Coordinates of C-alpha atoms in Angstrom, one line a residue:
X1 CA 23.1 40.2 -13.2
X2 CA 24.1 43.4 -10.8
X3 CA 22.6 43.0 -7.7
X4 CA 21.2 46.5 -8.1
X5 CA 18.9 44.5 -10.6
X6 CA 17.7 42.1 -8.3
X7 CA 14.1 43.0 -7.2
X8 CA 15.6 42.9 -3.4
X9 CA 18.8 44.4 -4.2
X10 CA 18.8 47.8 -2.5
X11 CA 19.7 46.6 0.8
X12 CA 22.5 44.2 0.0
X13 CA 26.1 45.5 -0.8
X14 CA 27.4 42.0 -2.3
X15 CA 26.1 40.0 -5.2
X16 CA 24.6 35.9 -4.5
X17 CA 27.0 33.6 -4.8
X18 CA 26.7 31.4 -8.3
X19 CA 25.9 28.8 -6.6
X20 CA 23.6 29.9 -4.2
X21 CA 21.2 31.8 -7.1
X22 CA 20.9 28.3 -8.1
X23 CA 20.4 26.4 -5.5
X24 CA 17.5 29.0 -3.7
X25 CA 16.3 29.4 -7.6
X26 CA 12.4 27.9 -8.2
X27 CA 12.5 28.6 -11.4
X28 CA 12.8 25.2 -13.3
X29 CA 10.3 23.8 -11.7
X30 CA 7.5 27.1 -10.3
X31 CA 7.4 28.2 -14.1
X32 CA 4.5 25.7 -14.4
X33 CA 2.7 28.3 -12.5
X34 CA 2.9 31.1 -15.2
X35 CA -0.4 31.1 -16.7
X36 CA -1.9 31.4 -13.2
X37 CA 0.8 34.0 -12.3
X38 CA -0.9 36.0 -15.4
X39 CA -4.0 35.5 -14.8
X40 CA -3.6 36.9 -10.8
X41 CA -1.1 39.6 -12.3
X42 CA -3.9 40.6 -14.5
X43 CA -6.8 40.9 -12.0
X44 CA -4.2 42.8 -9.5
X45 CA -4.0 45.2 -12.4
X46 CA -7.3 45.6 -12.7
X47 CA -8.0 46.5 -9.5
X48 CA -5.5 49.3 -9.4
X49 CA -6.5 50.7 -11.5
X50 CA -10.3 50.5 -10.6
X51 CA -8.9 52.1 -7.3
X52 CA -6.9 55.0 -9.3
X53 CA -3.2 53.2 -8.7
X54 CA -2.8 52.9 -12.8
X55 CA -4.2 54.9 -15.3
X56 CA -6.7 53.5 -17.9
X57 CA -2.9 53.4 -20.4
X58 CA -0.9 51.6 -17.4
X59 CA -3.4 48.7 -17.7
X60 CA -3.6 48.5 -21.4
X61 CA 0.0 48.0 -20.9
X62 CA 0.1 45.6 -18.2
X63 CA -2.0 43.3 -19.6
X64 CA -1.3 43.6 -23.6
X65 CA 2.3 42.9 -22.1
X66 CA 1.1 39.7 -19.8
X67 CA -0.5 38.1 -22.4
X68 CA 2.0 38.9 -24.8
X69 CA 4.3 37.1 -22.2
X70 CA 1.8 34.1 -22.0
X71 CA 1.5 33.6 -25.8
X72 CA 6.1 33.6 -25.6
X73 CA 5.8 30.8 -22.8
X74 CA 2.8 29.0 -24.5
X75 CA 5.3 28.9 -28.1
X76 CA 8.6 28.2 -25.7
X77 CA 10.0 31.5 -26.4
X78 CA 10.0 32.6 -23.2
X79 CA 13.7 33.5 -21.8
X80 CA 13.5 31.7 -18.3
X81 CA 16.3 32.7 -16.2
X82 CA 17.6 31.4 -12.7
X83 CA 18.8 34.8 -11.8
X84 CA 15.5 36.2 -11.5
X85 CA 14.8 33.4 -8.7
X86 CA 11.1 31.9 -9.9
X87 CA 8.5 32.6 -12.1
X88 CA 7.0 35.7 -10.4
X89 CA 10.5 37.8 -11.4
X90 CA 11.0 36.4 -14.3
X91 CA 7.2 37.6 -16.0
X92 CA 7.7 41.0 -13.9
X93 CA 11.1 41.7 -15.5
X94 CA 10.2 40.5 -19.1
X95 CA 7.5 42.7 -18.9
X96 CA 9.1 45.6 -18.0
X97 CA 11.6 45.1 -20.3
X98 CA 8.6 44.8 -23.0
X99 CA 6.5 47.9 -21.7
X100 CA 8.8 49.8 -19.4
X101 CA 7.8 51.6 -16.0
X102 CA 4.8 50.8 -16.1
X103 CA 5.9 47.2 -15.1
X104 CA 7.7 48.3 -12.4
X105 CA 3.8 49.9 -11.0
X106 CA 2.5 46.3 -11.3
X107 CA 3.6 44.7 -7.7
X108 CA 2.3 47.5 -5.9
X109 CA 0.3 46.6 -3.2
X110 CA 1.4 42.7 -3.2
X111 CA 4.7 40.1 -1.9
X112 CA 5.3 37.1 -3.9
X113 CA 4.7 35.5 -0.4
X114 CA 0.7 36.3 -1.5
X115 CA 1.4 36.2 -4.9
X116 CA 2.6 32.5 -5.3
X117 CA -0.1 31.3 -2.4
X118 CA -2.5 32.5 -5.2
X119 CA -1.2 30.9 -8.1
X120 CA -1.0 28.1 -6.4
X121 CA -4.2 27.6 -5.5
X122 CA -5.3 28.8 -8.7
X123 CA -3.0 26.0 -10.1
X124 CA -4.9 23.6 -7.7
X125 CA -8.0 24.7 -8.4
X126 CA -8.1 23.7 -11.7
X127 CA -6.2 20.5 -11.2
X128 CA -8.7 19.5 -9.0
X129 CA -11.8 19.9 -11.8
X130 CA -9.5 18.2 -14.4
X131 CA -8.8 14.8 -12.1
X132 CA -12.3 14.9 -11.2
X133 CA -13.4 14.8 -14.8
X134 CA -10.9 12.0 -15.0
X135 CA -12.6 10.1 -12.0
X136 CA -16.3 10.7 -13.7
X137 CA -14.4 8.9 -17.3
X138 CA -13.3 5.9 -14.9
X139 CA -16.3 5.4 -13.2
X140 CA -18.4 5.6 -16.3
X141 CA -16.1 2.9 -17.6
X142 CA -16.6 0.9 -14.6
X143 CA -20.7 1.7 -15.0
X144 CA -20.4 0.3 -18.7
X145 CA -19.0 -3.2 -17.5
X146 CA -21.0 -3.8 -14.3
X147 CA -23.9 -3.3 -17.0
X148 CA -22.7 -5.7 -19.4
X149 CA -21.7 -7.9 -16.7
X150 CA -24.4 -8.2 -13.7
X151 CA -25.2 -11.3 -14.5
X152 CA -21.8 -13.0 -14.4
X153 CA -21.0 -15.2 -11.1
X154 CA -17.7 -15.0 -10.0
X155 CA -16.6 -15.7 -6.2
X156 CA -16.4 -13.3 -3.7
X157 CA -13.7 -13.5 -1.1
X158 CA -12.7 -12.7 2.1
X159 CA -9.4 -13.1 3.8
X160 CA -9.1 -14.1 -0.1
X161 CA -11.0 -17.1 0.4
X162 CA -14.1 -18.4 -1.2
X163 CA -17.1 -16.3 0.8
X164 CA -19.7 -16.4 -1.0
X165 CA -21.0 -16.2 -5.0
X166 CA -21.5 -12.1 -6.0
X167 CA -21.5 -11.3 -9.9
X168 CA -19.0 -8.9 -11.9
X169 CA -21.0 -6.3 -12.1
X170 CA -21.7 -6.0 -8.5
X171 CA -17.6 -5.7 -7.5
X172 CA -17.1 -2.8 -10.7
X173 CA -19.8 -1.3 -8.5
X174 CA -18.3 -1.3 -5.3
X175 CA -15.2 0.3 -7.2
X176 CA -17.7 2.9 -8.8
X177 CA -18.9 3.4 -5.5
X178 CA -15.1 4.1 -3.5
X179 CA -14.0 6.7 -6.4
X180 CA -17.8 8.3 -5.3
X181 CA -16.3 9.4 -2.3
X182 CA -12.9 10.3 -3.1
X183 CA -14.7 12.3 -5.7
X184 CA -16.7 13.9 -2.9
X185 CA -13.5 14.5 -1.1
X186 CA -11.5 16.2 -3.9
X187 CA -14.9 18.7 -4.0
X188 CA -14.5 19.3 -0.8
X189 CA -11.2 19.7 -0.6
X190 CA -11.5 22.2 -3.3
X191 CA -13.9 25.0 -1.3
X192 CA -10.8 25.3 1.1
X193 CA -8.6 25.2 -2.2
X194 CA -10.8 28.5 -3.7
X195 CA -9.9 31.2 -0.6
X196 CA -7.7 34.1 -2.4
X197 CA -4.4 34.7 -0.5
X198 CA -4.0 38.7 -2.5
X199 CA -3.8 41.5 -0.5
X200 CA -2.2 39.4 2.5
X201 CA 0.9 40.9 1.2
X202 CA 4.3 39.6 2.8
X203 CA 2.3 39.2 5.8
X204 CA 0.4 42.1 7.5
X205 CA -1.5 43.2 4.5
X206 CA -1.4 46.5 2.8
X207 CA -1.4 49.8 3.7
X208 CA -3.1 50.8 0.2
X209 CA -7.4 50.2 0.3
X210 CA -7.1 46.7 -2.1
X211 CA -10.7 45.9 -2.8
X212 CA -10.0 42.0 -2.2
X213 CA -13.8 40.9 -2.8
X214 CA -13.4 42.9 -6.3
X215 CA -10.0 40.6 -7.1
X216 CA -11.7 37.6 -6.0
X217 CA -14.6 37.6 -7.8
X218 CA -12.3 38.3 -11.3
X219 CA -10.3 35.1 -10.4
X220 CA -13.6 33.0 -9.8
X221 CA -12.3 32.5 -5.9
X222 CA -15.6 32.6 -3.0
X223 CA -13.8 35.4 -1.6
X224 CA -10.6 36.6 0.4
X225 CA -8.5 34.9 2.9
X226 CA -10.0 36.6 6.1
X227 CA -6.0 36.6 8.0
X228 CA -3.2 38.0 6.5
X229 CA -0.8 35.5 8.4
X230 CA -2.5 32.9 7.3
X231 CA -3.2 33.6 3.9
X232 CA 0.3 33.4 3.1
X233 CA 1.5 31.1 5.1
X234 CA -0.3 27.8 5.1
X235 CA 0.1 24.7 2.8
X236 CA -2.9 23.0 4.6
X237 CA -5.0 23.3 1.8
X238 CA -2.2 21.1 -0.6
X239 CA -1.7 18.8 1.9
X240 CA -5.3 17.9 2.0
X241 CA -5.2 17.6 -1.6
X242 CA -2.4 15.2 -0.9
X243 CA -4.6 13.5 1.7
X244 CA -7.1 12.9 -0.6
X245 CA -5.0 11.5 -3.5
X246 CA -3.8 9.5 -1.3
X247 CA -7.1 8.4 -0.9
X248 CA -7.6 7.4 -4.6
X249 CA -4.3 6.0 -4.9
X250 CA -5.1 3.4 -1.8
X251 CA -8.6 2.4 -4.0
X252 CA -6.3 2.2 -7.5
X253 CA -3.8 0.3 -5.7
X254 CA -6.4 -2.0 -4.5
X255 CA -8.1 -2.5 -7.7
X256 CA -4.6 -2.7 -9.0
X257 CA -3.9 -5.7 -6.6
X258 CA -7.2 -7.5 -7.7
X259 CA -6.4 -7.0 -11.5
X260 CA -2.9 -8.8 -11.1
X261 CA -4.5 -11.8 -9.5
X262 CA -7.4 -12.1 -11.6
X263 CA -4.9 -12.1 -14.9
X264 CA -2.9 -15.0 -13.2
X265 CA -3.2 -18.1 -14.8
X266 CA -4.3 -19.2 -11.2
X267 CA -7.1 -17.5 -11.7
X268 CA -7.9 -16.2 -15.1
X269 CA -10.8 -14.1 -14.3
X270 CA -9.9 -11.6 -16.8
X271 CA -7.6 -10.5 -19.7
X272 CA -6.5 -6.8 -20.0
X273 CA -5.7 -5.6 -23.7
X274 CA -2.3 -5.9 -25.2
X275 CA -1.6 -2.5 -25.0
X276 CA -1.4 -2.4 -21.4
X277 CA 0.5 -5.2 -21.2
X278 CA 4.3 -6.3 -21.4
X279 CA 5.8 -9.4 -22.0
X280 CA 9.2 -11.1 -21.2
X281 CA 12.6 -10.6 -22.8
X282 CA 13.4 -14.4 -22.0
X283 CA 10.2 -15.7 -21.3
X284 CA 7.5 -15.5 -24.4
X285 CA 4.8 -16.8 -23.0
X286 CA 4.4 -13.8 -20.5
X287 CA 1.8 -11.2 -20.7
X288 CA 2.9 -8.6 -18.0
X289 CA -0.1 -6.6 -16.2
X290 CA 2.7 -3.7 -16.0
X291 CA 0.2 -0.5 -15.8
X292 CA -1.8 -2.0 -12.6
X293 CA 1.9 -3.0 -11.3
X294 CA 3.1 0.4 -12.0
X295 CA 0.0 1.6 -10.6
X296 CA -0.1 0.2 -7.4
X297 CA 3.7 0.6 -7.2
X298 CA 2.9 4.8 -7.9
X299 CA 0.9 4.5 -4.9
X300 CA 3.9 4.9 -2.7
X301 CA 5.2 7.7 -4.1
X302 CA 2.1 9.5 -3.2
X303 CA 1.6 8.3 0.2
X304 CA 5.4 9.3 0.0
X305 CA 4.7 13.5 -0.8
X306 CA 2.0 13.9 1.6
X307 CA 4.2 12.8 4.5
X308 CA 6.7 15.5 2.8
X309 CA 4.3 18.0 2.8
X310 CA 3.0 17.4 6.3
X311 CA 6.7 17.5 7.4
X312 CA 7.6 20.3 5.7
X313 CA 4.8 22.6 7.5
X314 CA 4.8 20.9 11.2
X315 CA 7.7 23.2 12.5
X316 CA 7.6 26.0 11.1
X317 CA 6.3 29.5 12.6
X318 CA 4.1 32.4 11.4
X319 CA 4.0 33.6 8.4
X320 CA 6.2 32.8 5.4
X321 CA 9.1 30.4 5.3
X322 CA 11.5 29.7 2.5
X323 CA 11.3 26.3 3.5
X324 CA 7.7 26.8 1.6
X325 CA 9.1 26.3 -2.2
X326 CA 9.6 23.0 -1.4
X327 CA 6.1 22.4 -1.3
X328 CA 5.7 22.5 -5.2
X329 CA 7.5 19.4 -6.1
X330 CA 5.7 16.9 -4.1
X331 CA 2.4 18.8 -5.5
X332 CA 3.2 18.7 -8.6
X333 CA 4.0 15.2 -8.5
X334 CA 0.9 14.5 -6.6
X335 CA -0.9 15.9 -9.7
X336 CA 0.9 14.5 -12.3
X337 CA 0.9 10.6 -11.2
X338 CA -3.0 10.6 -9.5
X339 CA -3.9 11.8 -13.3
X340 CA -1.7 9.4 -14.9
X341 CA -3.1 6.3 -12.9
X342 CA -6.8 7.8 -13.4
X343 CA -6.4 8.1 -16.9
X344 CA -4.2 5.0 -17.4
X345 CA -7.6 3.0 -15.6
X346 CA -10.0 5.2 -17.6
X347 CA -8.3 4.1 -20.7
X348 CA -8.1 0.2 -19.9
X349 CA -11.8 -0.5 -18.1
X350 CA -13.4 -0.5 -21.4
X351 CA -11.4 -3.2 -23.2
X352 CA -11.7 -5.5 -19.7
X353 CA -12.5 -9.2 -21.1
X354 CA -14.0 -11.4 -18.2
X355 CA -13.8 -15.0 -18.1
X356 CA -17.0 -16.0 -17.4
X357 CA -16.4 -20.0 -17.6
X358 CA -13.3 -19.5 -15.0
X359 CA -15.4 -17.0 -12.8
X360 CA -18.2 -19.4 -12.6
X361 CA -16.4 -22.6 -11.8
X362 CA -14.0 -21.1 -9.1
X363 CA -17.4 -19.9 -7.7
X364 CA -17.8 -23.7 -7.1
X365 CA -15.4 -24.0 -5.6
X366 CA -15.0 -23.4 -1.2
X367 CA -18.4 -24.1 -0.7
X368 CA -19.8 -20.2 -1.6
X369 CA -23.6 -20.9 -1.1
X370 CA -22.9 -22.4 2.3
X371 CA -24.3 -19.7 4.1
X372 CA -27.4 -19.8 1.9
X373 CA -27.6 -23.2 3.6
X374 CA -27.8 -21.4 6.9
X375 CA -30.2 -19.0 6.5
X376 CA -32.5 -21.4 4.5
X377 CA -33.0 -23.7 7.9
X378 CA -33.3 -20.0 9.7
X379 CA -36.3 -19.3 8.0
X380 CA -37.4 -23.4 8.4
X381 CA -36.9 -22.5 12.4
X382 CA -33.4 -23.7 12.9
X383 CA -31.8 -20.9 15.4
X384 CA -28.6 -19.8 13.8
X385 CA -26.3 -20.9 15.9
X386 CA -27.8 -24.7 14.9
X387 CA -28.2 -24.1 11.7
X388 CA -24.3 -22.9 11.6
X389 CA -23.7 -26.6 13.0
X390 CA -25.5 -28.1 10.8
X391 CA -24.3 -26.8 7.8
X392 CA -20.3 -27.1 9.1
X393 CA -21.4 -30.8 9.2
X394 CA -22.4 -30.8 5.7
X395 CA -19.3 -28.7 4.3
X396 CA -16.8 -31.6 6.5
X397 CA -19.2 -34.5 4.3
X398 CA -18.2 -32.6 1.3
X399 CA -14.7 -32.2 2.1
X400 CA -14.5 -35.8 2.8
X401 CA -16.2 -36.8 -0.3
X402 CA -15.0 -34.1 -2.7
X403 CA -18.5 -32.6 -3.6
X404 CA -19.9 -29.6 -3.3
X405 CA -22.9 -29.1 -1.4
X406 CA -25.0 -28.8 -4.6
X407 CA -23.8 -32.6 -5.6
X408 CA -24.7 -34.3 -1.9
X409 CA -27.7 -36.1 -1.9
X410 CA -30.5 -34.9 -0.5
X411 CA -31.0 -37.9 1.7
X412 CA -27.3 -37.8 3.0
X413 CA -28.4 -33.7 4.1
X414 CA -31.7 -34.7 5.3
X415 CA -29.7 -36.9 8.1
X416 CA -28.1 -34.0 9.6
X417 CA -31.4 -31.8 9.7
X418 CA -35.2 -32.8 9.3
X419 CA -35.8 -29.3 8.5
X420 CA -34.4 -29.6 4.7
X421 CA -36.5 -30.6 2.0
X422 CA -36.3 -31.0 -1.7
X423 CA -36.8 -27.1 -2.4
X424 CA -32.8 -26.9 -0.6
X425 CA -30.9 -27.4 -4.1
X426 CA -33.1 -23.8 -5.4
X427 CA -30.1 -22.2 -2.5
X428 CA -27.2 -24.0 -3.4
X429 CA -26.7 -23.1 -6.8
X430 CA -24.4 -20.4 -7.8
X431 CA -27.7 -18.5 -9.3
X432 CA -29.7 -18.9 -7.0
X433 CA -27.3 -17.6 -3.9
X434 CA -26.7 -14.4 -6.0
X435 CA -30.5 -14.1 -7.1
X436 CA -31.4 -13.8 -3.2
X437 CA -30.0 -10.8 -2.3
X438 CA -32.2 -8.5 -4.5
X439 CA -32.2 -6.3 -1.7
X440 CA -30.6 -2.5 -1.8
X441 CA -26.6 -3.0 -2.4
X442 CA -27.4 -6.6 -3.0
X443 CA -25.8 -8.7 -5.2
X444 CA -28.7 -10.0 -7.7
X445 CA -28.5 -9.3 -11.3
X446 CA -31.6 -6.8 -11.3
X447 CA -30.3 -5.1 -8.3
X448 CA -26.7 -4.2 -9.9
X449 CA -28.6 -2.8 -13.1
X450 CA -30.9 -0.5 -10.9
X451 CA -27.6 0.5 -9.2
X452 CA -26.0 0.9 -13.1
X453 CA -29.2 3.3 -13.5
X454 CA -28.9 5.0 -10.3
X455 CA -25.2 5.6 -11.4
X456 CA -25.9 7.2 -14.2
X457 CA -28.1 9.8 -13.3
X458 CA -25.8 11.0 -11.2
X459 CA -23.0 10.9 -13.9
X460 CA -25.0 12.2 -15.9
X461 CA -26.0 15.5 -13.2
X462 CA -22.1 15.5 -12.2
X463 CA -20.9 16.3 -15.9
X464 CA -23.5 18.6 -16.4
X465 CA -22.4 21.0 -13.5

């Protein structure tokens, strides 16, 4: 390629070196981008020519030739070239070359700098709405199982330690819960995410009367970037986006983490479904939790890209900077592996098996309904820091005998406090520790099914919009 034929070449004498075309090119990896590029491309048209910069023939062209352009790219036709830099130049010159001058007419008025902050966003736009829907299949997964699980004791840890007894169902729920809010977030995120960069130009604007509010309303944006500068030249909006999958990647990793405990034959809590699973090549007993592994393991490469993106942008000064294409990669990877996790998740939830029997009798174990003790001599009038005392007592006679408090006697607890009596044992069993907090987020079996209902509705209102 001449570099009369470059869409800069008029001011340069000497063609790019071979190497350099390549290594400045965005081609390989921007062309992802095209049918947003189109789509802009298309509403740019149409608003020349609503202002009298094409004629009524000129658009027919333009867009008969851009969607002629996106059916070529859609079949893998398309003739992608480095030379033409990134995707911008390559769907102006194949058009062009398809209708003639009246492709040339088609960048009036715009700067790729403007140009690729719109597909972009355009590109992130939708992404956003797709891993949302992927977060509403995952947590309606995780609603299914709390359902079919809020009766089920299992142990609740902290510092992973025996805490207290909480069922199944209530833990899916606090998972259903933390996607909530990154789901929130990701809405959020996307109102910055739906500002149209057009019309910015390369940086000052144009000199031609764009109507702006008329392009943004074709491309479904809430209007215009209000600063020129800006519009072209921040990333903020995709490093949130990073932010936030960063977010959901920290609550997969976690869930990850739990997942590949639970499967361990030191606890067995659960068994995930063959599919998802490897085993060994020397070892054929093994069943390999490999996707919550990979999982948690994909975490770090996300945490990875928005510390890329936030370096990329901290030095740089107004407006557009090459250094700016290198923003695409760690995006696109930022989309690609937060849906593969979500879907991975949303996939696997269902086929979950709990082990009830193993839940259960680890929930005997560490003394879990020890602070049911406590608050059952609160209510009897012991002060709380007593009854604390009183029921450390009782845990140290269990240690020392290997019972749980369930199996003492209820003379041997009646010699550490008069204020026990023979209704005690209705706290320290497993049941009835979990049935006593029927309060709001509480961990009773009827309060995790009005939370499964509660969930739903709003599923249920989320997918509708």
């Amino acid at each position: 390629m001449s570099i009369q034929q470059k869409p800069w070449g008029g001011r340069f004498e000497e063609a790019t070196d071979a190497f350099v075309e390549a290594f400045t090119g965005s081609v390989d990896f921007d062309k992802r981008l095209a049918s947003h590029d189109i789509r802009g491309s298309i509403a740019h048209a149409t608003m020349l020519e609503r202002l009298g910069l094409l004629t009524g023939e000129e658009l027919r062209a333009i867009v008969g030739g851009l969607e002629a352009i996106g059916a070529e790219i859609e079949a893998g036709e398309f003739p992608w070239s480095v030379r033409l830099e990134d995707v911008h130049m390559n769907i102006e010159a194949r058009l062009t070359q398809r209708i003639g001058e009246a492709g040339k007419k088609l960048h009036t008025g715009r700067s790729r700098n403007d140009q690729v902050a719109t597909d972009v966003r355009l590109y992130l736009r939708a992404e956003i709405d797709r891993i949302c829907g992927l977060i509403l299949r995952l947590q309606t997964a995780l609603v299914d199982l709390a359902e079919r699980e809020a009766g089920t004791i299992m142990p609740g840890f902290t510092h992973l330690q025996v805490a207290q007894p909480v069922t199944f169902g209530h833990h899916m729920m606090a998972w259903y819960e933390m996607l909530s809010r990154d789901y929130d977030r990701l809405r959020d995120c996307r109102k910055r995410v739906n500002v149209m960069p057009l019309g910015a130009a390369a940086l000052a604007g144009s000199s031609f009367p764009l109507d702006r509010d008329y392009t943004a309303a074709l491309l479904d944006f809430s209007g215009p970037a209000a600063n020129s500068l800006d519009a072209v030249s921040d990333r903020d909006f995709a490093i949130e986006f990073a932010a936030c999958a960063s977010l959901v990647l920290m609550h997969l990793s976690r869930f990850s983490e739990e997942l590949i405990l639970w499967t361990s034959a030191q606890f067995g809590f659960v068994e995930l479904p063959d599919a998802f699973c490897t085993g060994s090549s020397i070892m054929p007993q093994k069943k390999n939790p490999d996707v919550p592994e990979l999982i948690r393991g994909k975490s770090a490469r996300v945490f990875g890209h928005l510390f890329a993106l936030l370096t990329l942008m901290k030095s740089q000064p107004l407006a557009y900077n090459k250094d700016n294409q290198e923003d695409k990669e760690p995006l696109f990877d930022t989309v690609d592996t937060l849906s593969g996790c979500l879907r991975a998740f949303a996939d696997m939830m269902p086929h979950v098996r709990p082990n009830r029997p193993a839940m259960y009798a680890s929930a005997r174990k560490g003394y879990a309904t020890a602070t049911d003790l406590a608050d059952y001599l609160v209510r009897r009038g012991t002060p709380f820091r007593d009854a604390h005392e009183i029921v450390g007592k009782a845990v140290r006679l269990g240690l020392d005998t290997g019972r749980d408090l369930a199996d003492i006697s209820l003379e041997e607890l009646q010699s550490l406090s008069a204020a026990i009596g023979p209704d005690v044992y209705e706290v320290l069993t497993l049941e009835g520790s979990v049935a006593a907090r029927s309060h709001l987020g509480g961990t009773a079996p009827d309060r995790v099914r009005r939370a499964v209902a509660d969930a739903r509705v709003r599923l249920a209102a989320l997918q509708e919009s």
